[in-house]
Amino acid sequence: MNRIHVNSTINGDVTEFLCDPGASLLDVLRDTLHLTGSKEGCGSGDCGACTVELDGEMVCSCLVLAAEAEGRTVATIEGVAEGSVLHPVQQKFLEHAALQCGFCTPGFIVAAKSLLDRNPNPTETEVRYWLAGNLCRCTGYDKIVRAVMDAAAELRQERTAA
Amino acid sequence: MPSPAFHAPDTVEGVVALLSGDPTARPLGGGTDLIVQMRSGRIAPGAVVDLKRIAALSGVRREGDVFVIGAATRCTALKDNADLCAAWPGVVEAANLIGSVQVRNRATMAGNLCNASPAADSVPALVAAGATCVVAGPAGTREVAVQDIPVSPGKTSLASGEFVVEFRLPARGARAGDAYLRSIPRTEMDIAVVGVGANLDLDAEGTCTAARIALGAVAPTVVLVEAAGAALVGTKLDDGALSAMVEAVTAACAPIDDKRGTVAYRKAMAGVLAKRTVQIAAERAGAKA
Amino acid sequence: MNAPEKIETFRHIGTRPVRPDGVDKVTGKALYGTDFKAPGMLWGAILRSPHPHARILSIDTRAAEKLAGVKAVATGKDLPTLESLVMHVGEGASDIVDISHNCLAFDKVLYEGHPVAAVAAITPELAREAAALISVEYEVLPHVLGLEEALADDAPLIREPAKGGTGETPSNVAMDVTMGRGEVEAALSGAAVVVEGRYTMEPVHQGYIEPHACVASWNGDGQAQIWCSSQGHFMVRSLTASVLAIPQSDIRVTPLEIGGGFGGKTTVYLEPVAMILSRKSGRPVRLGMSREDVFRATGPAPGAIIDVRLGADADGTLVAAEVTFKYHSGAFAANDAGAGVSSAIGHYRIANTRVSGIEVLCNRPAAKAYRAPGAPQVNFAVESAMDELAIRLGMDPLELRMKNAARPGDLQTSGLPWGEIGWMQCLEAAKAHPHWSAPLGPNQGRGIAGGYWGNYGGPSTVNLSVAEDGTFTVATGSPDIGGSRASMAIMAAEVLEVPYEQVRCVVADTSSIGLSFVTGGSRTTFATGMATVEAAREVKRLLCERAARTWQVPAQHVEWRDGHAVCTSGERQGSKMSAAQVAGSSLHSGGPVTATSALSAQGWLPGFGFHICDVEVDQETGHVSIVRYTAVQDVGRAIHADYVEGQIQGGVAQGIGWALNETYIYNKDGKLENPGFLDYRMPVASDMPMIDTVMVEVPNPVHPYGVKGVGEVPIVPPLAAVANAVRAATGKRMRSLPMSPDKVHAALHGEG
């Protein structure tokens, strides 16, 4: 097996791993680095449960070869909270009960944070279209959309106060 | 199922050498088609050649009036170029209908084209735009019309060792507009059941001086319907002209029944969407409604 | 809303606290079925049939076994031969022989994707490579997918005729249920108006985002551990033990977090196979499904052909109803016909009724429970027919339903009377809701539909223990799919009159808590909730008793008030001890305080819901957009209001998916054409509006807090609500699901 040596920065930590050339970034995150917060719901980019940020842009980690991560920055759900302090998106998901089984939740939170990092004041339609790549089968999206809108409002307030 | 070799060369020549050395090798743009096909076992390339380490292949630049879009440019990056969005909104929109934001943050128009699906969203828009692509290969580079790349579902006209390096979108007239619409069952995340790209040039009086209409998912490849464009040229896009255009579009459809749509529905949608697409393009070109 | 007879005030019931497992789930720490790994674990892979129907002539596993790194290979021959035994442990009954043959085909494969062999190897890549090296010789048999095709005289038989014959003509009918009363034909012929129609749909999938996965470790001494996500780890234990013919107590199943189930995780697919591979290799073995595997080989909800006839007097009084349906059963006998019969027309008072349903075997994966199993299909037909009847009568469709709605004491289809149902109250709440009278825009239409599902109670065990500091732990045997830890903690804190955070709830493994049925049938908040309340009451009694002992007063002098033991008479009157004080001294007052409640909850009541749906139809393209949706439901009493609303909203979204775009698509070769989320089109966020919920509370008098199950019902009305809205917007009655754009377009423009 011709495994590839890869250096990347994952959640701020310089990380080295060996991977099979055909392995996805998701495979390596989950099975090699034990970061199992990113989930595999489909393996084809259709559910968004594996959403991570690669060099600051959200992607499906099942559709990235691990070898492509060489020299790049990866941010996963495990890096969203600052220590024990939840990100507002995480906090609002809890307060709005925006999760039932919770399996899709990490992907939604990474995606929602990615939206709010770019657009602090999204409309409901913008939220819905931005999150269209994340499937949730439990909630009907209602409480998820509300949580994201509320998190946006809180982040705006934080920014104004700062 | 042996794993492919992974290469990330930093020159176009490096890519050509790797692709020439292994006819099963595949260039990797965003991977949103390639990786899915590899993981499902549909293809088993001997090597994967990542294009994203070649700086010149990522990004949009101007060469005079021509927009040059590198083959490894992700679809969402097109939206960051205000000039491109102003000149070719239909192309930018078409590329930004593919999959989800996650997918578009990886997917490239070159990948969309070379995957050779008749339902590729960006291709009808590029064909309508009259875009060309620069192909690099063992014999050097050549410039090819976009519609000449796909030859049948999953097959391209690219020779062994060749790959698409960049797209070139031509200069724009003062009163020109393009648009792309597609029919999908949901609002996002679907493959086009029918896609229509339209590109119009108008004169100062609002008379159409040039028109290109391209259809996706109604034939084995994206088709440029010259008769549909011809039906609009010389008109002010009145109802009669639009009807003639729709008739030409419907006549050009040779779709199949499959899990995504029926022959009858595809033909009907091609007409409906062609009309709507032309109207948007006309509005963008500054025509009076 | 309707006012309860006596106003009860609650400390916690009906509030919306943060769920105790929430932080783990928003930070990615929670371990789901797919996340667990055991030290030394091997990776398994399954070889599945490419044919929908074939006899297995031979399986050659030698090449796979020779591959370096492969540690075990298994086929159906490795599973013990079992006698037929029907077990009631999931949602509905299953024959253990069918479960076994579904885990690994024995002599025939019955659907594309049917497991044929399995391997365990040191890496996932090797396991997949080894599975591909197994060569299977098949004799391909004719296959059948369609309901009517499978019932034809010359149809291939899915089930081998019984040896020696039973006297019955062999057929693919797996189950036949009929209920009703009165003279249906006579009443229909005397009715002023009769509507009739045939309604059809293909199977749909539950669509949980977490694919099935498990890790099994089976030691040489016979003892085993399984880590998996499921809707019931006791179900996993009993089915796995039965398939392998080993004692249940030799298996300890640890429940992992479950990433959705909706009825689809109420059986075993992988666990017995992982067990066999583990025994052969001596190592823990992980088996998991891909999304394609999930679609091809796990239970969809049955597709259906439903014939309905409804008759009414000129004033709108229903006089007769006949509903006859056929459901897909798939490769093995399933369970939806009975529930379908019970769920068809029981929400209306009708003197003459006949409802009969059959299940039909065919070369598809075995149908499995999906949220209100059996109900949405028949409800689609009946509530569409009601809409048609209202149009024919020139009556308001809501008035027609109110006129005929069943009340408590009216007879169900089974002949049993309804209990304290809140159906009428739902209709009244809908009528009063602003949505019902809101104006519509161009190309818009409004549809309504009502429905119900029987719900369930059954066995649950809860252990409630008190820590030395007076905090409480509730341990249940019920997997938490959608916030049940929070609702158990709410109910225990309500009984104990302590802050919510003073009670924590865990889901215990099969060796640490007593038997509990699956989280399904909308039973958990009701049944496990009852056990929680019973255990909390016992703990409260024990705490009072301990305080009495400490104070040396008679036990009847001590009461529990506001989270404290309080002495109510005698010399120590007015003395108070907190839970912490009682618990802190408990080691000297009789030992640790804990209580277990093991019960089989009875007295559950059905849920009723009524939905209002506005659609906008693009008349040129046939696209249907849901522009507004309101779901009214009798919830008994909401324990955690957010998660009750969430159940309603989620069920509605699944129903909308079923109505508009979800469907199984097989090609003529019997192969599934859309085994992925790309072409199995579940609703995405941009397809949905907000879903307004109205919780009507008609408490269940049997439950300490009035709980009725809420999870199942909301998927029942949407199919017809959407279809009736499309009818209102376009004048076209859509009798075939899904109402995808091409079908709506064909209805509007007369093509196809």
mmCIF file of N, CA, C and O in Angstrom, chain C residues 116 122 126 300 409 459 623:
data_model
loop_
_atom_site.group_PDB
_atom_site.id
_atom_site.type_symbol
_atom_site.label_atom_id
_atom_site.label_comp_id
_atom_site.label_asym_id
_atom_site.label_seq_id
_atom_site.Cartn_x
_atom_site.Cartn_y
_atom_site.Cartn_z
ATOM 1 N N VAL C 116 -25.701 -11.968 0.964
ATOM 2 C CA VAL C 116 -25.409 -13.353 0.589
ATOM 3 C C VAL C 116 -24.211 -13.882 1.371
ATOM 4 O O VAL C 116 -24.165 -15.049 1.728
ATOM 5 N N ILE C 122 -8.834 -6.790 8.271
ATOM 6 C CA ILE C 122 -8.154 -5.814 9.135
ATOM 7 C C ILE C 122 -8.357 -4.370 8.696
ATOM 8 O O ILE C 122 -8.113 -3.456 9.464
ATOM 9 N N LEU C 126 -9.760 -3.806 2.584
ATOM 10 C CA LEU C 126 -9.541 -5.241 2.408
ATOM 11 C C LEU C 126 -10.856 -6.011 2.503
ATOM 12 O O LEU C 126 -11.074 -6.976 1.761
ATOM 13 N N PRO C 300 -38.541 -0.417 3.434
ATOM 14 C CA PRO C 300 -39.332 0.765 3.104
ATOM 15 C C PRO C 300 -40.746 0.592 3.645
ATOM 16 O O PRO C 300 -41.142 -0.499 4.034
ATOM 17 N N GLY C 409 -66.542 7.268 22.754
ATOM 18 C CA GLY C 409 -67.674 6.356 22.883
ATOM 19 C C GLY C 409 -68.156 5.808 21.545
ATOM 20 O O GLY C 409 -68.757 4.736 21.494
ATOM 21 N N PRO C 459 -44.280 -2.688 27.593
ATOM 22 C CA PRO C 459 -43.300 -2.834 28.662
ATOM 23 C C PRO C 459 -42.195 -1.777 28.677
ATOM 24 O O PRO C 459 -41.601 -1.477 27.642
ATOM 25 N N HIS C 623 -44.884 22.321 -10.978
ATOM 26 C CA HIS C 623 -44.229 22.364 -9.666
ATOM 27 C C HIS C 623 -45.208 22.811 -8.585
ATOM 28 O O HIS C 623 -45.920 23.790 -8.766
#
